[in-house]
GROMACS .gro file of C-alpha atoms in nm:
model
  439
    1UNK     CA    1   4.118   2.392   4.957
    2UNK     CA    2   3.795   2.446   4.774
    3UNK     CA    3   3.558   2.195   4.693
    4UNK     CA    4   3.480   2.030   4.334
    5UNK     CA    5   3.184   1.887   4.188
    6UNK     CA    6   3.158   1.548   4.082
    7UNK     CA    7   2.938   1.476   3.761
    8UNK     CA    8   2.612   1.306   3.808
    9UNK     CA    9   2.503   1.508   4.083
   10UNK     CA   10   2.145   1.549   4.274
   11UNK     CA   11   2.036   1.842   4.436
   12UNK     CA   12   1.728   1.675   4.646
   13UNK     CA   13   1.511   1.790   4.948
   14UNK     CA   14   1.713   1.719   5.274
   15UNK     CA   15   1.404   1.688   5.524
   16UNK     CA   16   1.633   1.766   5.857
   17UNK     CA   17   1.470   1.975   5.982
   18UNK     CA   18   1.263   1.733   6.216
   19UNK     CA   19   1.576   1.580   6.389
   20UNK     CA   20   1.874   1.808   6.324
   21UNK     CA   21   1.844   1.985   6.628
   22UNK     CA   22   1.759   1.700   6.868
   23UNK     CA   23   1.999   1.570   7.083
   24UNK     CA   24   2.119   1.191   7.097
   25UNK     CA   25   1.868   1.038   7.348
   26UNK     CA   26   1.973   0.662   7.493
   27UNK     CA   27   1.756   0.381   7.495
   28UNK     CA   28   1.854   0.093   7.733
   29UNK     CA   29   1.720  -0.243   7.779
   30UNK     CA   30   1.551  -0.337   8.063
   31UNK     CA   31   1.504  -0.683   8.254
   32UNK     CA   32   1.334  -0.912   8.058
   33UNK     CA   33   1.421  -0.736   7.683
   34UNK     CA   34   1.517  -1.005   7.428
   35UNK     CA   35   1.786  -0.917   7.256
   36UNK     CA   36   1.889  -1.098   6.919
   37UNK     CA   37   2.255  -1.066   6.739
   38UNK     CA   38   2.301  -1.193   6.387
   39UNK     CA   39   2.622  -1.350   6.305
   40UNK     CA   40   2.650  -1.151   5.998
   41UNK     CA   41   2.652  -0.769   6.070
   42UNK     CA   42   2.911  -0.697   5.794
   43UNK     CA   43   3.042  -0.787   5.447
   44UNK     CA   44   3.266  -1.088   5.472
   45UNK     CA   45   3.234  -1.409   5.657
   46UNK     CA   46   2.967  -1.442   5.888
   47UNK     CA   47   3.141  -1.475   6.250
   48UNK     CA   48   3.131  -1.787   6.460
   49UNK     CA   49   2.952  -1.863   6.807
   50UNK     CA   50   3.188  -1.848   7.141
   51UNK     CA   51   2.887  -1.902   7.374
   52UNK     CA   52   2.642  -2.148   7.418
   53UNK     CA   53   2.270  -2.224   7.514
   54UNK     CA   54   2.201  -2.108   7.863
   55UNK     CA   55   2.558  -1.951   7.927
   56UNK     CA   56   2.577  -1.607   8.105
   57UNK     CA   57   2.685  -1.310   7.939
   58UNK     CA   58   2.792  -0.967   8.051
   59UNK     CA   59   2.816  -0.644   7.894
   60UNK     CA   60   3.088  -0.584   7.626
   61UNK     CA   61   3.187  -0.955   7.620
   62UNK     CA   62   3.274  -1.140   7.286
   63UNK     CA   63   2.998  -1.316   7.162
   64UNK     CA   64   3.112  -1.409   6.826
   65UNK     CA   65   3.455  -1.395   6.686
   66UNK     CA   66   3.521  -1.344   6.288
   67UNK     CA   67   3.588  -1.645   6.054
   68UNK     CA   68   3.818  -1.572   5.772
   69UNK     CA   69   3.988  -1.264   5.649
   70UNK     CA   70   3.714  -1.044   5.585
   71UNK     CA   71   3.465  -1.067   5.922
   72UNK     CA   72   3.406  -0.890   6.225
   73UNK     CA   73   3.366  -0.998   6.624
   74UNK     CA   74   3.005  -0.959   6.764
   75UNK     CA   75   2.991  -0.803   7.163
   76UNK     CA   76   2.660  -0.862   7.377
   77UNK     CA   77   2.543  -0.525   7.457
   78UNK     CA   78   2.338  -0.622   7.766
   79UNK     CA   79   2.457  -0.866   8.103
   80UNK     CA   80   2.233  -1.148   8.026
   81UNK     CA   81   2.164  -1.514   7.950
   82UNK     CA   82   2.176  -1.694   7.620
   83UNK     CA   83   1.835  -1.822   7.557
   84UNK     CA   84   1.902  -1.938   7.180
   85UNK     CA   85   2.076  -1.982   6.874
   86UNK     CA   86   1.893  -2.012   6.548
   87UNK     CA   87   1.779  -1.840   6.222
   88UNK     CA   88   1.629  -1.521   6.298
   89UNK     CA   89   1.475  -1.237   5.999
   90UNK     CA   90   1.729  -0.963   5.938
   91UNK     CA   91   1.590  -0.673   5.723
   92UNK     CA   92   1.691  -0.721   5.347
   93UNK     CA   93   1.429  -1.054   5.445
   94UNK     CA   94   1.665  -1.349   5.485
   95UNK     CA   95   1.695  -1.550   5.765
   96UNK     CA   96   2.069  -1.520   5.926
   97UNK     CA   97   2.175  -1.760   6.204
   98UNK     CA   98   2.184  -1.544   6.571
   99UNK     CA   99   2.256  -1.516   6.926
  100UNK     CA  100   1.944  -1.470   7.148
  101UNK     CA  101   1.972  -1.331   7.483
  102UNK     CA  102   1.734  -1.215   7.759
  103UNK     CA  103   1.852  -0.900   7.927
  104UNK     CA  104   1.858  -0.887   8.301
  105UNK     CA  105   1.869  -0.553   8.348
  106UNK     CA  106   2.194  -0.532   8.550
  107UNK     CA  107   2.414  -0.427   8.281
  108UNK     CA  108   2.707  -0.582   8.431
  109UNK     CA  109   3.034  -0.520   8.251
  110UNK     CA  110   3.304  -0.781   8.145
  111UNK     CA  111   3.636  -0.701   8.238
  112UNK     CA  112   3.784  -0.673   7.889
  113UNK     CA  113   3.619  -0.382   7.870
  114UNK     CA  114   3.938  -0.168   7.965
  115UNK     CA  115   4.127   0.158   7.813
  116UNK     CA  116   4.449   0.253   7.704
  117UNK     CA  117   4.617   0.484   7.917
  118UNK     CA  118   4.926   0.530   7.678
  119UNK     CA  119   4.761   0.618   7.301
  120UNK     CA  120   5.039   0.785   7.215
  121UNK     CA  121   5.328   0.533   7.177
  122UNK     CA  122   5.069   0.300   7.067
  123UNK     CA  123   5.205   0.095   6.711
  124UNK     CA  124   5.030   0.047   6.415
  125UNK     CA  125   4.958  -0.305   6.467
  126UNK     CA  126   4.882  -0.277   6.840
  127UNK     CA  127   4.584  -0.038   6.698
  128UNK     CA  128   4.476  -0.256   6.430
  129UNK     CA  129   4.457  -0.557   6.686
  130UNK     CA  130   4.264  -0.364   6.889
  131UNK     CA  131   3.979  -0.193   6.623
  132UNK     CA  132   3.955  -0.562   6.513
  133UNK     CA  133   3.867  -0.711   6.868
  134UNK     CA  134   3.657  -0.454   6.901
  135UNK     CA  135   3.419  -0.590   6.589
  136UNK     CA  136   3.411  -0.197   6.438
  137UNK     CA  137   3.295  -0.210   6.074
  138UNK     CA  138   3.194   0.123   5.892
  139UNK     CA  139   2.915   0.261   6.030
  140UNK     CA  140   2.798   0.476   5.717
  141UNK     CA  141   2.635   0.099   5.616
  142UNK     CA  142   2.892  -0.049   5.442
  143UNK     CA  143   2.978  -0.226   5.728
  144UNK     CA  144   3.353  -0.287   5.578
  145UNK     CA  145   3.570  -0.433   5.852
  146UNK     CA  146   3.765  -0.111   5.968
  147UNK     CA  147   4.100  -0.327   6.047
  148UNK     CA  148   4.112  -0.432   5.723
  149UNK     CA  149   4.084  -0.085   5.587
  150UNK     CA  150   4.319   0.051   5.770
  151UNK     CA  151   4.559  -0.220   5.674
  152UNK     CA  152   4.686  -0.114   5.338
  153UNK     CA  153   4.946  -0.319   5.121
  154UNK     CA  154   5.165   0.004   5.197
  155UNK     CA  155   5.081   0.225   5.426
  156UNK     CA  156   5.371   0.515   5.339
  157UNK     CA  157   5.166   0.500   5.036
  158UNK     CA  158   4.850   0.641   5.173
  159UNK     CA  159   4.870   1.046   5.180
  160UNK     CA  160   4.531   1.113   5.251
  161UNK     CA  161   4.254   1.001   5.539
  162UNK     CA  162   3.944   1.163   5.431
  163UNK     CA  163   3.674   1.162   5.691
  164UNK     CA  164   3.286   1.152   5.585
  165UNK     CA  165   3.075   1.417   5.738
  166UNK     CA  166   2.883   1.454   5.421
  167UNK     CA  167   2.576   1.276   5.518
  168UNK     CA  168   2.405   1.374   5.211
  169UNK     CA  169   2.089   1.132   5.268
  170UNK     CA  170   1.785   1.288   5.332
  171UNK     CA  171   1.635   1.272   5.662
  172UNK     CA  172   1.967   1.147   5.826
  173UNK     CA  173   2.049   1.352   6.141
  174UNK     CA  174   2.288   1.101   6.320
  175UNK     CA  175   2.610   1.191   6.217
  176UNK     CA  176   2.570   1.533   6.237
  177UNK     CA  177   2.466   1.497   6.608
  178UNK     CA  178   2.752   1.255   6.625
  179UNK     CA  179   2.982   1.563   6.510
  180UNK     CA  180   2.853   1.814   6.768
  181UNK     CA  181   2.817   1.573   7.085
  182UNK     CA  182   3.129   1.421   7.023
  183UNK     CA  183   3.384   1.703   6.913
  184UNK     CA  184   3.669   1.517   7.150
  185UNK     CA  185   3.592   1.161   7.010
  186UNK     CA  186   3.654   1.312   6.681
  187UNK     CA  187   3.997   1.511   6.734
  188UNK     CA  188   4.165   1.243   6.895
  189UNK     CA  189   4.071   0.979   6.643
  190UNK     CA  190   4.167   1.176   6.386
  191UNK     CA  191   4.499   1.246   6.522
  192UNK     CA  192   4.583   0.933   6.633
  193UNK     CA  193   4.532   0.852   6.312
  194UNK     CA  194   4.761   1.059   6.154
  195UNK     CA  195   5.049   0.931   6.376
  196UNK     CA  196   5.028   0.590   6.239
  197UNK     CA  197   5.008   0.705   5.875
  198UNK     CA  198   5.273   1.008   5.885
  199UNK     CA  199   5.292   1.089   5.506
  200UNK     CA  200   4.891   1.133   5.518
  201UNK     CA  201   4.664   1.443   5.579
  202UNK     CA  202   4.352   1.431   5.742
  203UNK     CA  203   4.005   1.628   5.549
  204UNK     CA  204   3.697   1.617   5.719
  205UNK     CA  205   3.408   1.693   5.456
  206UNK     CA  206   3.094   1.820   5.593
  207UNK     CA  207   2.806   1.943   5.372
  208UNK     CA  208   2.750   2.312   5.450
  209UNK     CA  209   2.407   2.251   5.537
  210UNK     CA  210   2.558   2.158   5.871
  211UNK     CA  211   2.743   2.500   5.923
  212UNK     CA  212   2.727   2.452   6.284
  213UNK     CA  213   2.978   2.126   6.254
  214UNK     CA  214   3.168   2.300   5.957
  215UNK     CA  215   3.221   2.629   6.210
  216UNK     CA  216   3.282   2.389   6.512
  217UNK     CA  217   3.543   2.163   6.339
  218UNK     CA  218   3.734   2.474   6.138
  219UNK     CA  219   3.795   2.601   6.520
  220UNK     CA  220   3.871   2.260   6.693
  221UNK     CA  221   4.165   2.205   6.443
  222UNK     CA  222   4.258   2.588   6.366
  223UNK     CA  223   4.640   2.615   6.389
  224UNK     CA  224   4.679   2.200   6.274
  225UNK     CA  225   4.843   2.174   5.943
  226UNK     CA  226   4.769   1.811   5.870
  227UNK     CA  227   4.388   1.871   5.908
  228UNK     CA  228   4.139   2.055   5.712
  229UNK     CA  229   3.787   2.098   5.706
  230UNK     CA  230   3.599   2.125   5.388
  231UNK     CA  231   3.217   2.293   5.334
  232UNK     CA  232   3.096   2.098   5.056
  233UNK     CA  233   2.776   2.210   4.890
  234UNK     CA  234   2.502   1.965   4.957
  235UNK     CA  235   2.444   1.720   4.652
  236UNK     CA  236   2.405   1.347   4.614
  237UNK     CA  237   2.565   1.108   4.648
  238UNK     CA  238   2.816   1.302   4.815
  239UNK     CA  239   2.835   1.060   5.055
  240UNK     CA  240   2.956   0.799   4.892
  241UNK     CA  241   3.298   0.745   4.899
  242UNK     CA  242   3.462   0.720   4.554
  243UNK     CA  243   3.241   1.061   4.498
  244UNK     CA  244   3.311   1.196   4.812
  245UNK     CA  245   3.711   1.171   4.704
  246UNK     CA  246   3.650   1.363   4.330
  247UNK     CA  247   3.456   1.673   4.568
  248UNK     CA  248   3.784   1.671   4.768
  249UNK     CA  249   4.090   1.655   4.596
  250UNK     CA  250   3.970   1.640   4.213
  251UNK     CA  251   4.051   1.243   4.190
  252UNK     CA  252   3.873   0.951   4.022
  253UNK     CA  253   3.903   0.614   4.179
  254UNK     CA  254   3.975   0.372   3.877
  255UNK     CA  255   3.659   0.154   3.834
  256UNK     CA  256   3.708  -0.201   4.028
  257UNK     CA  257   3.958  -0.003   4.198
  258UNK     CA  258   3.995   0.156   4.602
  259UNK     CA  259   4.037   0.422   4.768
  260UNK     CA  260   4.369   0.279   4.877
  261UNK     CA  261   4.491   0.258   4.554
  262UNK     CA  262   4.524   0.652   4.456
  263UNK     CA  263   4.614   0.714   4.850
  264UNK     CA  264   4.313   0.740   5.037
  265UNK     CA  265   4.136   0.604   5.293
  266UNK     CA  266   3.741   0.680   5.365
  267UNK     CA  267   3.604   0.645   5.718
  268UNK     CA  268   3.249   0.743   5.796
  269UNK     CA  269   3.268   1.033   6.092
  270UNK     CA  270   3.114   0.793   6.325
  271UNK     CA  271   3.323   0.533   6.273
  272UNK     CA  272   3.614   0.758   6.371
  273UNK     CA  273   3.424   0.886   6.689
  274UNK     CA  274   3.450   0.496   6.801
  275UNK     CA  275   3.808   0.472   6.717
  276UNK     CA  276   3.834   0.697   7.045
  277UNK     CA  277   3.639   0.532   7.276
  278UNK     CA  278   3.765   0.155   7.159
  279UNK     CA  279   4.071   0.277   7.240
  280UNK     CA  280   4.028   0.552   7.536
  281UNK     CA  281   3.772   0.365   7.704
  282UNK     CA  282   3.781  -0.022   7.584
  283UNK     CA  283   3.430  -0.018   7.478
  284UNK     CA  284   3.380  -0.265   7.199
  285UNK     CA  285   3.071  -0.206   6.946
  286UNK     CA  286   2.762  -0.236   7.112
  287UNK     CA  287   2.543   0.058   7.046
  288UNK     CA  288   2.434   0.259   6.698
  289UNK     CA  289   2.333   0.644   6.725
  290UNK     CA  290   1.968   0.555   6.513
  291UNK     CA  291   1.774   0.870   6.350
  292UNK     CA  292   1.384   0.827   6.362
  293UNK     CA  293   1.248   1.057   6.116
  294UNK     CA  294   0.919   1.106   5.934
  295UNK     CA  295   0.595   1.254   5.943
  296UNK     CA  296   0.425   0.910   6.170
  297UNK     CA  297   0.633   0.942   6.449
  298UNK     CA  298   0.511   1.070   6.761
  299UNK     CA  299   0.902   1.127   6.897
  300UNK     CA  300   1.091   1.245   6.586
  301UNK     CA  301   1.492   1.270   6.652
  302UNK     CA  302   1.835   1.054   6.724
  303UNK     CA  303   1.827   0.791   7.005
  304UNK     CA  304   2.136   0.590   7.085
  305UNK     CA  305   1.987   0.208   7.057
  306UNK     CA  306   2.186  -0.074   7.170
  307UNK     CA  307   2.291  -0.390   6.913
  308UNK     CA  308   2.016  -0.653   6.928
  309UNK     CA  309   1.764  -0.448   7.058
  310UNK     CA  310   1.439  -0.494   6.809
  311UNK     CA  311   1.326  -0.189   6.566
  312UNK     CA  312   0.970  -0.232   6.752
  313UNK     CA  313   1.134  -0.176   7.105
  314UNK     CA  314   1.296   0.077   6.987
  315UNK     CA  315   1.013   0.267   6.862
  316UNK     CA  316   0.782   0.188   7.114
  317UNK     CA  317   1.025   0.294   7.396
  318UNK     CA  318   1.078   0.631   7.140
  319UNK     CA  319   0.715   0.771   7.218
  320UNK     CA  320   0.573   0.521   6.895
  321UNK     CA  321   0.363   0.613   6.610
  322UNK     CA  322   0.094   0.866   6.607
  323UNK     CA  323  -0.094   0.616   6.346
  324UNK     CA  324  -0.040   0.307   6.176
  325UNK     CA  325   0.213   0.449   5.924
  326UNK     CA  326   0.178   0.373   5.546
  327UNK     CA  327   0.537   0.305   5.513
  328UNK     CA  328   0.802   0.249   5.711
  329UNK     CA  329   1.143   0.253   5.586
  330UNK     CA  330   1.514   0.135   5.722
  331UNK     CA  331   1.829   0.305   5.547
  332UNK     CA  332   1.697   0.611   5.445
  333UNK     CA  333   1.463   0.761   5.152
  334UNK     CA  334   1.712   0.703   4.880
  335UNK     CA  335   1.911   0.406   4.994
  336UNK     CA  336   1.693   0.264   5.217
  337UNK     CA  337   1.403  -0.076   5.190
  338UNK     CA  338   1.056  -0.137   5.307
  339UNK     CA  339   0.978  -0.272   5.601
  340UNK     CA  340   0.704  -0.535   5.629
  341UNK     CA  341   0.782  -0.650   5.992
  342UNK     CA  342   0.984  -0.451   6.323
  343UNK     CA  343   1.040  -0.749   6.467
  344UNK     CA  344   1.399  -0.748   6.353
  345UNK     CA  345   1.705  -0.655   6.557
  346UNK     CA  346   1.916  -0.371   6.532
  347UNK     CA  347   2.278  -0.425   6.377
  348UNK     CA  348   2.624  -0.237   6.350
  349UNK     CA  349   2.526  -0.100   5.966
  350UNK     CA  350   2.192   0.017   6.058
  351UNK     CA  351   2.140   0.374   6.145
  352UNK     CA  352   1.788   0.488   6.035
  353UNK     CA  353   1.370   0.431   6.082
  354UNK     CA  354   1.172   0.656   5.854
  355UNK     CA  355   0.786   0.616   5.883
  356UNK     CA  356   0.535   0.791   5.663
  357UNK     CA  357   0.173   0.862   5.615
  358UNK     CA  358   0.012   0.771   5.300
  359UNK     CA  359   0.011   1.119   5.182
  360UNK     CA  360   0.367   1.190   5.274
  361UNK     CA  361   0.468   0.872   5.126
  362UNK     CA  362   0.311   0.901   4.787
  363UNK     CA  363   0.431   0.542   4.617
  364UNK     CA  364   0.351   0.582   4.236
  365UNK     CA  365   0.288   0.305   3.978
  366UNK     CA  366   0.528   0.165   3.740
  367UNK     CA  367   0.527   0.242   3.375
  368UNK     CA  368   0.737   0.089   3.144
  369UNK     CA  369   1.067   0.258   3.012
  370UNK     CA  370   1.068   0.496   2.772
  371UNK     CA  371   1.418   0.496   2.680
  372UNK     CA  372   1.474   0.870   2.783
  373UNK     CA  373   1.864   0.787   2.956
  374UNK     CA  374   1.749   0.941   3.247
  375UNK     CA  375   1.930   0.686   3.427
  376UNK     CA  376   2.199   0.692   3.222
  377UNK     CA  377   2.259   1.062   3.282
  378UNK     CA  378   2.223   1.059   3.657
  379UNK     CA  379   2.384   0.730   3.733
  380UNK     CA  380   2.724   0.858   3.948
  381UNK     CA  381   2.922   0.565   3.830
  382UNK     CA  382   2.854   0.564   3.482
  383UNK     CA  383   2.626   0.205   3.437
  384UNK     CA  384   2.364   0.166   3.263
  385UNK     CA  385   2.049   0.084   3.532
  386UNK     CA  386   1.764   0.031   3.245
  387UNK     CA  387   1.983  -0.255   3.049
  388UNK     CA  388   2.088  -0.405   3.398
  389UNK     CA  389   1.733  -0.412   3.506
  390UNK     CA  390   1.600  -0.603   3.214
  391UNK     CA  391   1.896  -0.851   3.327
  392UNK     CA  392   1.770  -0.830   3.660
  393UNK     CA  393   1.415  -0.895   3.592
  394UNK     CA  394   1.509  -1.212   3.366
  395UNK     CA  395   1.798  -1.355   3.560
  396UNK     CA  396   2.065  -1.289   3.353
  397UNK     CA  397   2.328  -1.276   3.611
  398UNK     CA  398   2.638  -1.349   3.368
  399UNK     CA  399   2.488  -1.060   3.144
  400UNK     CA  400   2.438  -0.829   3.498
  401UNK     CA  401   2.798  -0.904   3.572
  402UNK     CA  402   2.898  -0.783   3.235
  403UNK     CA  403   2.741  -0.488   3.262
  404UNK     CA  404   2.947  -0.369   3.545
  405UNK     CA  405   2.662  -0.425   3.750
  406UNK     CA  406   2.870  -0.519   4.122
  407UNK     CA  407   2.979  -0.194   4.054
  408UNK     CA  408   2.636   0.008   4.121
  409UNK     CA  409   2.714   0.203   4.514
  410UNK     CA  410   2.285   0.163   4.531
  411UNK     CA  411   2.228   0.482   4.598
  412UNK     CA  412   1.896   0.525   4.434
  413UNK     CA  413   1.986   0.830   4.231
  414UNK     CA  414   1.818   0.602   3.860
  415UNK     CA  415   1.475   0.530   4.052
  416UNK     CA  416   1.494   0.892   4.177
  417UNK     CA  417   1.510   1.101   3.836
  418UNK     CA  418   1.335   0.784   3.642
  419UNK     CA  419   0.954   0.937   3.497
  420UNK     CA  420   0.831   0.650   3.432
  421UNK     CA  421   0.923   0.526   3.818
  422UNK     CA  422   1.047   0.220   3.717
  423UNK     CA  423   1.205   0.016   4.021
  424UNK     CA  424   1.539   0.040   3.897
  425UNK     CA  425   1.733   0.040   4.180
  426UNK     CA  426   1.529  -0.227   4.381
  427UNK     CA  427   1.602  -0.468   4.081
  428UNK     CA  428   1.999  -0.402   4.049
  429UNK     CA  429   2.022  -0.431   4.473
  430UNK     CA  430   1.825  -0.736   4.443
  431UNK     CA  431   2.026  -0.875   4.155
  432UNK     CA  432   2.356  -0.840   4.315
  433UNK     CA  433   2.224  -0.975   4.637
  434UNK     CA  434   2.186  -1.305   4.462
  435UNK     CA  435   2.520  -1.276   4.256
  436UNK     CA  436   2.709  -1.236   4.578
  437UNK     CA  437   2.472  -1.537   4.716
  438UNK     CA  438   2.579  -1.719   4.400
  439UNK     CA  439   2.200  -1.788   4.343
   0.00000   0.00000   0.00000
């Protein structure tokens, strides 16, 4: 199949080059290590507390188990004690009410944490009761409840699962180290998959400036007729889903409208690399493959942190800074915020640290617009970022809604090409924040 292009497309600077070729490095806590779990690591309902103030923990065991429909269980990552539960600062800058434990450094297991010997008789809702006890959300940074997305109205319906190797950020690294450390994980996801959705094929999309996962994938499944692996030229936002569909098989996702509802279902690659091991090896989500990237690091490359752990652990534990960095960045370049504090705890959607010098970061003053449509142009789902960010900037959230503005994927892609470097994007991701907040 060959690839098409999707309108509204960026060709931008990649900047992989520091990490690409560094292997996944773990970074465990030790005795002692505070470790702090949010109750909201997902969209939904935040999930609700199962332990209590000075209760012992072990490794793997459910912390917090989802409240309503949309939500997702919480596992400690550590053997430890619960020293807390109260408001803690996540990284968008709220406060979100958390689990606190101190590590002991024994990593004890729980005994839920069991595989499945028999995967291949395994029913569709056996799986799905499984991925959901296992608190997986998407771990491209959606953080969508997988169980739910893999629950369909109809699931004869669905004809395609498209996997996302794209990873069309700059400076991201993790998936692609994800594809080539974890080649088995991968396969047997994806073909497990495809036995509980039999009218489906499975694509795995992979930008071809990651030949070396293209090549490795296009042998792993050689001779499979129900899988194929695309090259897709690098552009952005690739990654994003509803684009990621129109560069595969030539479809447009209505707007308001799913994957689900032409057929597809998206899953980030490393989301389907867990599917294996939830299954194969019981182990519920308690780790996140983290790229460190950028020209203030001392230790560029991918580490494998566990949940809770703080960013400043982390990065200290990483090798550190070489200076006190100008800016320092989690999410990426393009989709990513500022950072004013590391003393905030790693969660399930999280999956990059950039830090910068102040001449690698080169922030540029605001000018008001000058109406060129720049925006316009490059926005990839057709909105209209300089009229939502005057209804931003003044409130206007019934005018924002009206606008189509819970629509925007924030990718970035209006502040990007905007000359006057207007903070279009900030304003929109701030402005939905609060219409989702009802504020």
């Amino acid at each position: 199949m060959r690839a098409f292009k999707f309108k509204q497309r960026l060709h931008l600077e990649k900047h992989k080059g520091h990490t690409e070729d560094m292997r996944i490095k773990p970074i465990l806590p030790i005795e002692g290590d505070i470790l702090t779990y949010p109750l909201l690591q997902h969209i939904g309902s935040p999930a609700r507390p199962l332990v209590e103030k000075g209760e012992r923990v072990l490794l793997g065991e459910k912390i917090a188990e989802a409240s309503g429909r949309i939500s997702a269980n919480i596992h400690s990552g550590v053997s430890g004690t619960v020293v807390d539960i109260r408001p803690t600062l996540e990284p968008h800058g709220h406060y979100t009410e958390s689990i606190i434990i101190e590590a002991d450094g024994k990593m004890e297991e729980h005994p839920s944490v069991k595989g499945l010997e028999d995967t291949y008789n395994l029913t569709r809702e056996q799986f799905l009761d499984i991925i959901k006890e296992a608190g997986l959300v998407g771990l491209g940074g959606a953080g969508f409840p997988t169980h739910i997305k893999l629950a369909p109205a109809d699931p004869d319906l669905i004809d395609c699962i498209l996997v996302n190797g794209a990873e069309c950020e700059p400076y991201h690294t993790h998936d692609h180290r994800v594809m080539l450390e974890k080649p088995g994980n991968i396969r047997e996801s994806m073909e497990l998959l495809l036995r509980l959705f039999p009218y489906a094929r499975g694509i795995l999309a992979i930008e071809t400036n990651k030949m070396e996962s293209v090549m490795l994938y296009k042998k792993l499944f050689a001779g499979n007729d129900r899988i194929e692996v695309i090259g897709l030229p690098p552009t952005y936002p690739q990654g994003s889903e509803k684009q990621l569909i129109e560069s595969c098989i030539n479809q447009q996702v209505p707007m308001g409208g799913l994957p689900s509802d032409i057929g597809v279902i998206v899953l980030n690659v490393s989301t389907v690399a867990a599917i294996d091991a939830i299954i194969r090896r019981g182990r519920p989500i308690t780790r996140r493959i983290m790229t460190l990237s950028g020209d203030a690091f001392v230790n560029p490359g991918n580490y494998e942190a566990v949940l809770g752990m703080s960013y400043k652990t982390l990065v200290e534990r990483a090798g550190g800074f070489k200076s006190r960095p100008f800016k320092i960045m989690s999410g990426g370049a393009m989709m990513g915020w500022a950072l004013f504090n590391l003393d905030i705890p790693i969660i399930k959607t999280d999956s990059v640290i950039l830090a910068f010098t102040e001449e690698v970061a080169n922030i540029q003053k605001e000018h008001p617009c000058i109406r060129c449509a720049k925006c316009v142009e490059f926005c990839p789902m057709g909105l209209l970022p300089y009229e939502l960010n005057i209804q931003a900037l003044y409130d206007d959230f019934e005018g924002f809604k009206k606008l189509n503005g819970m629509t925007c994927i924030e990718c970035g892609s209006c502040s990007y090409i905007c000359p006057s470097k207007r903070h279009l994007a900030q304003s929109i991701i701030m402005a939905r924040g609060r219409v989702r907040r009802g504020s």
